[in-house]
PDB file of C-alpha atoms and ligand atoms in Angstrom:
ATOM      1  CA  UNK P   7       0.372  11.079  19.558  1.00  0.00           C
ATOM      2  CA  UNK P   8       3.478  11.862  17.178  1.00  0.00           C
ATOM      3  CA  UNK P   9       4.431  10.578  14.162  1.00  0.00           C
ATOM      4  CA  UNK P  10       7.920  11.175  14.753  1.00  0.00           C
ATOM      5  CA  UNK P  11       7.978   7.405  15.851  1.00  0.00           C
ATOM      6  CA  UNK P  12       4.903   6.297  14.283  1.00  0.00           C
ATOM      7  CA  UNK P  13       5.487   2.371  13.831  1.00  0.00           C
ATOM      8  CA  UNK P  14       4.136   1.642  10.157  1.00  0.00           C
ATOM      9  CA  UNK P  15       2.607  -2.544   9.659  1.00  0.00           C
ATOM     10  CA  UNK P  16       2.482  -3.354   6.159  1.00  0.00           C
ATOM     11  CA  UNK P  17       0.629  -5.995   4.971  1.00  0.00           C
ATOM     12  CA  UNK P  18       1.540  -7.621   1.763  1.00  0.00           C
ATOM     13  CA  UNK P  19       0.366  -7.120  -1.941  1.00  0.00           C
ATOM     14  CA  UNK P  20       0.738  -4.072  -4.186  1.00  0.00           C
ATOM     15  CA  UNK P  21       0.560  -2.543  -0.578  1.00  0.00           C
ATOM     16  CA  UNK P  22       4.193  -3.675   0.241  1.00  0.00           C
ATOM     17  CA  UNK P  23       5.843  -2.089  -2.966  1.00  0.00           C
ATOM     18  CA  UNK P  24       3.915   0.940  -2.350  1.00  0.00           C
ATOM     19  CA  UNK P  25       4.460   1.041   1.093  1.00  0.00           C
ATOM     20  CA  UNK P  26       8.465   0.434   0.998  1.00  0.00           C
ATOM     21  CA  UNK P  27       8.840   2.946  -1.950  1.00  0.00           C
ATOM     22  CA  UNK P  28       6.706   5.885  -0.772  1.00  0.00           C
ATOM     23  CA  UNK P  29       6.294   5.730   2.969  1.00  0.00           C
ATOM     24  CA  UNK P  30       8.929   8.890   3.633  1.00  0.00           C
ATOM     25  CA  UNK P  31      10.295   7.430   6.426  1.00  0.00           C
ATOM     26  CA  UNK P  32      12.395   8.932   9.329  1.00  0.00           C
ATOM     27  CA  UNK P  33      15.055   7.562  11.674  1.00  0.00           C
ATOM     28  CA  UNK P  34      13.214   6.891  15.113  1.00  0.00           C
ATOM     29  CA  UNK P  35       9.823   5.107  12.865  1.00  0.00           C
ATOM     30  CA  UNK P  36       9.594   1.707  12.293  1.00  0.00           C
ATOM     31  CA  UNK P  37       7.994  -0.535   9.918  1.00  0.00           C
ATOM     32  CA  UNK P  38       6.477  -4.064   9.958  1.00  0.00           C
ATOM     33  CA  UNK P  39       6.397  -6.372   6.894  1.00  0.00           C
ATOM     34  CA  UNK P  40       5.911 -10.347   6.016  1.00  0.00           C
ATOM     35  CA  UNK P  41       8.805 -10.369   4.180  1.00  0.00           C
ATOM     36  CA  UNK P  42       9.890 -13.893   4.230  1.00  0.00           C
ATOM     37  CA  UNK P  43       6.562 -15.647   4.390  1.00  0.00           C
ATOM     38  CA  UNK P  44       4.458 -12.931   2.419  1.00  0.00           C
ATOM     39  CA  UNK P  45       1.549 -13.234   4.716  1.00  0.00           C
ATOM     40  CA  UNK P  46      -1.241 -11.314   3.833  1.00  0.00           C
ATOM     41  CA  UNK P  47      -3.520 -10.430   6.500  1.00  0.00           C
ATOM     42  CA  UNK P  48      -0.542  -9.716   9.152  1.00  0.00           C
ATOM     43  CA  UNK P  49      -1.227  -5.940   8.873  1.00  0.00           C
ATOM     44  CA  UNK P  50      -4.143  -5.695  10.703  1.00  0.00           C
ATOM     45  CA  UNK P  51      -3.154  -8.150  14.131  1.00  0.00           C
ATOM     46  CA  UNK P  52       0.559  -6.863  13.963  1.00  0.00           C
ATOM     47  CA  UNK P  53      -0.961  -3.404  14.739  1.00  0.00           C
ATOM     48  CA  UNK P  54      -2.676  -5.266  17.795  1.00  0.00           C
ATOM     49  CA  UNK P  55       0.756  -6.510  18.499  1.00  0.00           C
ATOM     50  CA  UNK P  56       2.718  -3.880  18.229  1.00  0.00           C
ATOM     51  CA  UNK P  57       0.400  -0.897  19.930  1.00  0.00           C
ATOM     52  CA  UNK P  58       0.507  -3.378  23.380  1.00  0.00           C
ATOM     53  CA  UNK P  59       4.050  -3.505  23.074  1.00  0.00           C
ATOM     54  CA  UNK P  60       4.485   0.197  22.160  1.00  0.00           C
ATOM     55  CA  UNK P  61       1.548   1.617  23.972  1.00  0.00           C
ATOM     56  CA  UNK P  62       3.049   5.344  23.480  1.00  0.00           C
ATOM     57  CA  UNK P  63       3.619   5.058  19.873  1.00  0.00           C
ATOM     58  CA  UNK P  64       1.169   6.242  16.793  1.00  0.00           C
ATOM     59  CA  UNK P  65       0.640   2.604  15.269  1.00  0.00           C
ATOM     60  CA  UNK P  66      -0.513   2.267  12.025  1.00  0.00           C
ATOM     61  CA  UNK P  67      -1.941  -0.643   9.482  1.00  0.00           C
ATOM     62  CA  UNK P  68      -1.920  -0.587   5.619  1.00  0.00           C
ATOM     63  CA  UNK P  69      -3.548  -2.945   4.101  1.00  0.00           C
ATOM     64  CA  UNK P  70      -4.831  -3.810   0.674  1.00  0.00           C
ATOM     65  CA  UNK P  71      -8.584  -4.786   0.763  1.00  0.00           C
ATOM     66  CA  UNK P  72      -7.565  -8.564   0.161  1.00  0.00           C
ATOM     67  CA  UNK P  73      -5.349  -8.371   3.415  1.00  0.00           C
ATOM     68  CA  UNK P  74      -8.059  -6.184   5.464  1.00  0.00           C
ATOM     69  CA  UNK P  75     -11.268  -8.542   4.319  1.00  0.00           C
ATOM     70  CA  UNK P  76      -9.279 -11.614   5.481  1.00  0.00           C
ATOM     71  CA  UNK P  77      -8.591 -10.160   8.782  1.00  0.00           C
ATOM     72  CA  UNK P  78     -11.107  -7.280   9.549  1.00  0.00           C
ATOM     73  CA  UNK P  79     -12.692  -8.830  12.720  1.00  0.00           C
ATOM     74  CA  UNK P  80      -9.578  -8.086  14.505  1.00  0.00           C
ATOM     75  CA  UNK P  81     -10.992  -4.572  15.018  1.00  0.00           C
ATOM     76  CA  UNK P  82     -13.179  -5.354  17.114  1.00  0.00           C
ATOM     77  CA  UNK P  83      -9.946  -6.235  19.300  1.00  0.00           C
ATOM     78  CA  UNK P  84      -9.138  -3.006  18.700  1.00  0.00           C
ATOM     79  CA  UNK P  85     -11.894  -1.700  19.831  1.00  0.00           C
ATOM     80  CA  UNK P  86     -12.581  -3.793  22.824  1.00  0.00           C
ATOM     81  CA  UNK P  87      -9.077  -2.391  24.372  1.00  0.00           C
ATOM     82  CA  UNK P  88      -9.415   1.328  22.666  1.00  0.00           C
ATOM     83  CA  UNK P  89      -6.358   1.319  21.023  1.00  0.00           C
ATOM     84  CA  UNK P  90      -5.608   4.340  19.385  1.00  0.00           C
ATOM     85  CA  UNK P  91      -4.508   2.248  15.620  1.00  0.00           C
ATOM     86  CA  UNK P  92      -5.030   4.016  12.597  1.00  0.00           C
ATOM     87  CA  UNK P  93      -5.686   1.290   9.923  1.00  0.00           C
ATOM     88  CA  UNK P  94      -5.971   2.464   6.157  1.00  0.00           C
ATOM     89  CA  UNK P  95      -7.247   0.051   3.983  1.00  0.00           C
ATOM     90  CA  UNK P  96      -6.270   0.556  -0.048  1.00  0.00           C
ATOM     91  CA  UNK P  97      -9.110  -0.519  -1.637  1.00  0.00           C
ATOM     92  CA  UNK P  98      -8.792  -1.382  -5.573  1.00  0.00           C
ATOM     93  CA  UNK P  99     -11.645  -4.040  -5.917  1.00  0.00           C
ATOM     94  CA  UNK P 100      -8.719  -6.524  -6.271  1.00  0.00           C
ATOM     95  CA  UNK P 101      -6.201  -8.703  -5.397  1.00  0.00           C
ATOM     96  CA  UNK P 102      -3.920  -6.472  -7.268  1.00  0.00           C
ATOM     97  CA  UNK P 103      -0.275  -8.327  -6.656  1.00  0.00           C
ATOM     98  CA  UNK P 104      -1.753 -11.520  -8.277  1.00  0.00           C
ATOM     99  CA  UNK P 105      -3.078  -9.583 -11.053  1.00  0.00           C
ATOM    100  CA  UNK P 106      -0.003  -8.227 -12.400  1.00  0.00           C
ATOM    101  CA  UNK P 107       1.252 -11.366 -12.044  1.00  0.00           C
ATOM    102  CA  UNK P 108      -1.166 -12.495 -14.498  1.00  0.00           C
ATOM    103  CA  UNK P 109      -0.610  -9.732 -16.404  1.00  0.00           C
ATOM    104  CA  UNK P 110       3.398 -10.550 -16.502  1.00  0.00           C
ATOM    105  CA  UNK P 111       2.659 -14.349 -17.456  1.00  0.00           C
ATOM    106  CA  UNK P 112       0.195 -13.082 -20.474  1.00  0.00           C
ATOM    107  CA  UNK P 113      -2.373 -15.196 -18.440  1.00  0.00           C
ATOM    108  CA  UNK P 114      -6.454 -13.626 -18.039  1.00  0.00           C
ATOM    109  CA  UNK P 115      -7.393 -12.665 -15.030  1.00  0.00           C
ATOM    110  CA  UNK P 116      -8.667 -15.065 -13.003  1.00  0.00           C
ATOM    111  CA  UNK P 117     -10.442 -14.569  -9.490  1.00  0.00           C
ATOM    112  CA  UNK P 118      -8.373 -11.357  -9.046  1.00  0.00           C
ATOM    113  CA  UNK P 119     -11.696  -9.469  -8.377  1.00  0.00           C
ATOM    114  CA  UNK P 120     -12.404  -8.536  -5.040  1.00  0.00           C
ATOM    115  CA  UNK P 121     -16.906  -7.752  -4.590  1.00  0.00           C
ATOM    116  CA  UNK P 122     -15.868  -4.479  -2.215  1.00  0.00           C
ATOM    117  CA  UNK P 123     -17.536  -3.084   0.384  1.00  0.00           C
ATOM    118  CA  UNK P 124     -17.659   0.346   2.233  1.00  0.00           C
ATOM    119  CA  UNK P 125     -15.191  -0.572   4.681  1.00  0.00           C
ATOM    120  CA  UNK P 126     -15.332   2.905   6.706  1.00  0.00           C
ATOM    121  CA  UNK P 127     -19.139   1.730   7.811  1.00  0.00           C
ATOM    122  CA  UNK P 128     -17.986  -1.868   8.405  1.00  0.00           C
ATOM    123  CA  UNK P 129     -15.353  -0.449  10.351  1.00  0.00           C
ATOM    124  CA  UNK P 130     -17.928   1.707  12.452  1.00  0.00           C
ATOM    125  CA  UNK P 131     -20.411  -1.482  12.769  1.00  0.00           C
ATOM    126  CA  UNK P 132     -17.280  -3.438  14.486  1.00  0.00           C
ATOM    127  CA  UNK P 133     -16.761  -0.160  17.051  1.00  0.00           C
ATOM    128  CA  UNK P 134     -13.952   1.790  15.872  1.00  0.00           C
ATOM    129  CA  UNK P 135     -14.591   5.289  14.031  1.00  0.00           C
ATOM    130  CA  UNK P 136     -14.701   4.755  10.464  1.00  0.00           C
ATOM    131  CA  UNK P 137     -14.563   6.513   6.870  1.00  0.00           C
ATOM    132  CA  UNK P 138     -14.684   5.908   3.378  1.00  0.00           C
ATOM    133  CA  UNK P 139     -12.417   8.067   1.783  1.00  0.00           C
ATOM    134  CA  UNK P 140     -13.299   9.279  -2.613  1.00  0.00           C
ATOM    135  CA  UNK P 141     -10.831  12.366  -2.378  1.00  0.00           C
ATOM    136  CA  UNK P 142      -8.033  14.502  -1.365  1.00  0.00           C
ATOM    137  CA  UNK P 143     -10.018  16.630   0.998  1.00  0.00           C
ATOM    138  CA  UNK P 144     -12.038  13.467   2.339  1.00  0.00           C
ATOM    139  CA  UNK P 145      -8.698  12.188   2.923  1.00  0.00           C
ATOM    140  CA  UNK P 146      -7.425  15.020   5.214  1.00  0.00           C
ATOM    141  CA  UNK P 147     -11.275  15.132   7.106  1.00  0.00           C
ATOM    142  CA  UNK P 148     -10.401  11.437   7.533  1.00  0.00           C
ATOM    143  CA  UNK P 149      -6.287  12.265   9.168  1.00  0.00           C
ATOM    144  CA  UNK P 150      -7.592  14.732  11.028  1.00  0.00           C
ATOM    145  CA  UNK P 151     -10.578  12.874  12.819  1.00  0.00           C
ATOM    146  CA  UNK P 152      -7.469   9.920  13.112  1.00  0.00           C
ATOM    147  CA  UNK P 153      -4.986  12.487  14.450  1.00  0.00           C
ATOM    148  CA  UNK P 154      -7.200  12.716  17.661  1.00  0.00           C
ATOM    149  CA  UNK P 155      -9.015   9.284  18.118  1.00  0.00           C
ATOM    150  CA  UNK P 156      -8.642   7.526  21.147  1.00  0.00           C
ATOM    151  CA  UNK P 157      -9.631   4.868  20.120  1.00  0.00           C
ATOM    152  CA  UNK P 158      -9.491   2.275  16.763  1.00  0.00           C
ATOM    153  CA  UNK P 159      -9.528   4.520  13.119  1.00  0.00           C
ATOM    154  CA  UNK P 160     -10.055   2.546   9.742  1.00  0.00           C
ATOM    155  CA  UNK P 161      -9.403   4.625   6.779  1.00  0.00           C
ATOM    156  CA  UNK P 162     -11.128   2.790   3.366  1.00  0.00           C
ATOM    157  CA  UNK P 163      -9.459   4.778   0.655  1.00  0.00           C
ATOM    158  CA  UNK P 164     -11.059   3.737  -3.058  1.00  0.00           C
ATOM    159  CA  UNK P 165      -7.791   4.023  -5.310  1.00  0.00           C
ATOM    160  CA  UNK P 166      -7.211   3.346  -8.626  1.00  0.00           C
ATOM    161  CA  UNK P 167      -6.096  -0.102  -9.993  1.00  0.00           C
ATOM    162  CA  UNK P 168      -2.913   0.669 -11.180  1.00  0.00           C
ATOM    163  CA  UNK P 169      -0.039  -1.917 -10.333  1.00  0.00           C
ATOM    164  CA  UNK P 170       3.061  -0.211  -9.253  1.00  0.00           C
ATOM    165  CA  UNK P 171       6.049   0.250 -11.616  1.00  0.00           C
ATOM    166  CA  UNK P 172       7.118  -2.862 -12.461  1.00  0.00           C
ATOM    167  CA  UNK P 173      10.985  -2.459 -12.282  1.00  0.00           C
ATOM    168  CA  UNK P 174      11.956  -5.797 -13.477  1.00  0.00           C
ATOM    169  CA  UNK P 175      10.923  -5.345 -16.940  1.00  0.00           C
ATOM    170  CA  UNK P 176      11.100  -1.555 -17.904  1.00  0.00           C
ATOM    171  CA  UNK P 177      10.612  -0.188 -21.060  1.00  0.00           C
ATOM    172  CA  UNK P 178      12.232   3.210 -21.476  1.00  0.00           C
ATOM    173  CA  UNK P 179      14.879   2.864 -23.602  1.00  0.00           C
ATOM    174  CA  UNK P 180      13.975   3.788 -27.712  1.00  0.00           C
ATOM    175  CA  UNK P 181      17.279   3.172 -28.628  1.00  0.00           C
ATOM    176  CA  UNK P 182      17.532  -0.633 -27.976  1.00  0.00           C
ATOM    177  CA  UNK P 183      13.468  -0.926 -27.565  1.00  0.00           C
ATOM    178  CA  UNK P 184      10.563  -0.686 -29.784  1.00  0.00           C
ATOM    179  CA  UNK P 185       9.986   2.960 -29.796  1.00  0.00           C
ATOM    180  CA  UNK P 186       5.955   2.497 -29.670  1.00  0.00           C
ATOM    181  CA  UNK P 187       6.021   0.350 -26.500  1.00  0.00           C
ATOM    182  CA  UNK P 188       8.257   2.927 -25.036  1.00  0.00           C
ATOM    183  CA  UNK P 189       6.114   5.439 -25.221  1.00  0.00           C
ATOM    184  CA  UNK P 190       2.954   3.495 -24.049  1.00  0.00           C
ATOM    185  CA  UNK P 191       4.910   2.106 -20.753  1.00  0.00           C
ATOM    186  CA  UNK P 192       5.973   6.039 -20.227  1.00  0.00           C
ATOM    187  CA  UNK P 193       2.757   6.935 -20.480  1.00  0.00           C
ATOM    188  CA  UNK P 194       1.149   4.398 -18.539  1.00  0.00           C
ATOM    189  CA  UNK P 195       3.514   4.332 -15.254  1.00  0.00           C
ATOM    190  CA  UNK P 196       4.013   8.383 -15.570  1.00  0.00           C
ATOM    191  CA  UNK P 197       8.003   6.758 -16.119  1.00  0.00           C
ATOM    192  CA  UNK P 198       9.009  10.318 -17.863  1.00  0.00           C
ATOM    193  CA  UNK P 199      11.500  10.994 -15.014  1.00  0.00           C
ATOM    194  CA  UNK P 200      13.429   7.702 -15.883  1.00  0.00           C
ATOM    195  CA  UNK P 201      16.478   7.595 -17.748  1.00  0.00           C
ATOM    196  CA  UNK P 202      17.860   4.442 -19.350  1.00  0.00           C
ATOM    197  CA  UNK P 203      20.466   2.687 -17.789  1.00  0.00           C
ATOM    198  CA  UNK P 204      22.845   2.666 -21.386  1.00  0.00           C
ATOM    199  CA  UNK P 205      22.255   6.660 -21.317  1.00  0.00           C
ATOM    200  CA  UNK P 206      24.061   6.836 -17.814  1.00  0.00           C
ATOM    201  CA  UNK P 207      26.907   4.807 -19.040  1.00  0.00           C
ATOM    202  CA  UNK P 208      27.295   6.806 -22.455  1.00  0.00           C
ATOM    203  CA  UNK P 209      27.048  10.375 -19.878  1.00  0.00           C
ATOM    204  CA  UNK P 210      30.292   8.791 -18.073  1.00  0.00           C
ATOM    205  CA  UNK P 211      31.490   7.682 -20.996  1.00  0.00           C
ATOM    206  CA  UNK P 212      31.501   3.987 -19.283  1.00  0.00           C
TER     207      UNK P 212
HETATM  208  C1  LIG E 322      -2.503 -15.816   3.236  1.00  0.00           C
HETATM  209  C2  LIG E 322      -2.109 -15.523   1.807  1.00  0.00           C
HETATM  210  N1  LIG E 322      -2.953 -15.876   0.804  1.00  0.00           N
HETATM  211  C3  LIG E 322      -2.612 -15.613  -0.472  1.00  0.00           C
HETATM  212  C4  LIG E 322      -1.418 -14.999  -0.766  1.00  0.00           C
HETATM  213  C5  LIG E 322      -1.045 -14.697  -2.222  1.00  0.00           C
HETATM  214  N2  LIG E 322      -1.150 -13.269  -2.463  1.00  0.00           N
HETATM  215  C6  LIG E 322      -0.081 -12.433  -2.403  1.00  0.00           C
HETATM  216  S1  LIG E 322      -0.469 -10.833  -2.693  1.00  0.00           S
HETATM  217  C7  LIG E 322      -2.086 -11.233  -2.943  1.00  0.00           C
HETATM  218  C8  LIG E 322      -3.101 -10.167  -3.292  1.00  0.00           C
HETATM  219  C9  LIG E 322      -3.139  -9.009  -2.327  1.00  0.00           C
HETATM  220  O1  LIG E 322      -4.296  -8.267  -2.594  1.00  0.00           O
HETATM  221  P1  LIG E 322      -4.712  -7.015  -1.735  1.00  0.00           P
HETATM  222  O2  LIG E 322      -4.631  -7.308  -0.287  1.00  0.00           O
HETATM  223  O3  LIG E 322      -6.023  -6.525  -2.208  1.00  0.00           O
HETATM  224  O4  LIG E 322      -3.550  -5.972  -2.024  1.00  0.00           O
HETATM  225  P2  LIG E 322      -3.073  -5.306  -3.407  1.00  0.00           P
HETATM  226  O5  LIG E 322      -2.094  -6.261  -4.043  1.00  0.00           O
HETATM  227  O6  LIG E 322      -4.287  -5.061  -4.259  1.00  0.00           O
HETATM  228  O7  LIG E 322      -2.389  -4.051  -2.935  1.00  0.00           O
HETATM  229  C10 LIG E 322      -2.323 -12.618  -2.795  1.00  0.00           C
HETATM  230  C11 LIG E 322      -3.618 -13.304  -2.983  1.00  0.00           C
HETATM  231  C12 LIG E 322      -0.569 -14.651   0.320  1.00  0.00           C
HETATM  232  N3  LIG E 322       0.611 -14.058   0.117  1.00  0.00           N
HETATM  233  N4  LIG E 322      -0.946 -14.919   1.598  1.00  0.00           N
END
């Protein structure tokens, strides 16, 4: 199947920011979100949903491993009708939205940390094909096997916990910001690229 007009679910977490910012998405794909209602879990089932309503179409779910674990029985749905979903799971051993939230409210973490599990074998137990992805080059044995399922795929990639940038409160500017904490948020979020908003306005001369 092509990816031309691959239909992308997203579930909701971490996974949405990551998944709106860096999916490189082309006219002709579409993408799935809970935007409104922020319900996590919808990934998985809206895969289900839309593969039987675009049975031509490379459907795909990404999921945090909060969303998958609530939901994960669904692929043996998948399964049972051999529909050719590839499902990646992005597992950081936490509920990783709610965390930076905790972060941002100087609060400790509390019941943020998720047990994990090898989620490629759970995956196989429940029918579809399944890996547990540690590196690049696992990752492209994994796309490649997923490339040319027929059937159900779940991709359990072990990630890093690092939240995404957090845009509403960024520290980049030495001029108007404690030069320390500038440097440690730089460092941190790899933010060298960014350029404070004042320095745009002094380049035009605004
Ligand atoms: C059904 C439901 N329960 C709880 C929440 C609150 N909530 C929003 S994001 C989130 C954590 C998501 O964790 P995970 O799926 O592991 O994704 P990550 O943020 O780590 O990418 C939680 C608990 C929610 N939005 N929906």
């Amino acid at each position: 199947m092509a990816n031309d007009d691959a239909i992308f679910n997203l579930d909701v977490g971490n996974v949405s920011i990551d998944g709106v910012r860096f999916l490189d998405m082309h006219p002709g794909q579409k993408m799935t979100l809970s935007a409104w209602y922020a319900t996590m879990g919808c990934a998985v089932p809206a895969a289900i949903g839309t593969q039987t309503a675009f049975p031509d179409r490379q459907v795909w779910s990404i999921s945090g491993d909060g969303g998958f674990t609530m939901v994960m029985q669904d692929i043996i749905t998948q399964a049972k009708y051999q529909m050719p979903i590839i499902n990646v799971v992005l597992s950081n051993d936490s509920f990783g939205f709610i965390e930076a939230e905790q972060d941002d409210k100087g609060q400790p973490h509390s019941g943020v940390a998720i047990q994990g599990a090898d989620y490629g074998a759970v995956a196989t137990a429940l029918g579809a094909q399944g890996f547990t992805v540690h590196n690049l080059t696992e990752l492209k044995t994994a796309f490649a096997a997923a490339k040319i399922a027929k059937g159900p795929v779940v991709i359990d990639v072990k990630i890093a916990n690092e939240r995404p940038l957090p845009v509403e409160q960024l520290v980049i500017d030495p001029e108007t910001q404690d030069p320390q904490a500038v440097e440690a948020f730089i460092k941190k979020y790899h933010a060298q690229g960014l350029i404070p908003f004042r320095a745009i306005l002094e380049q035009y001369e605004a």
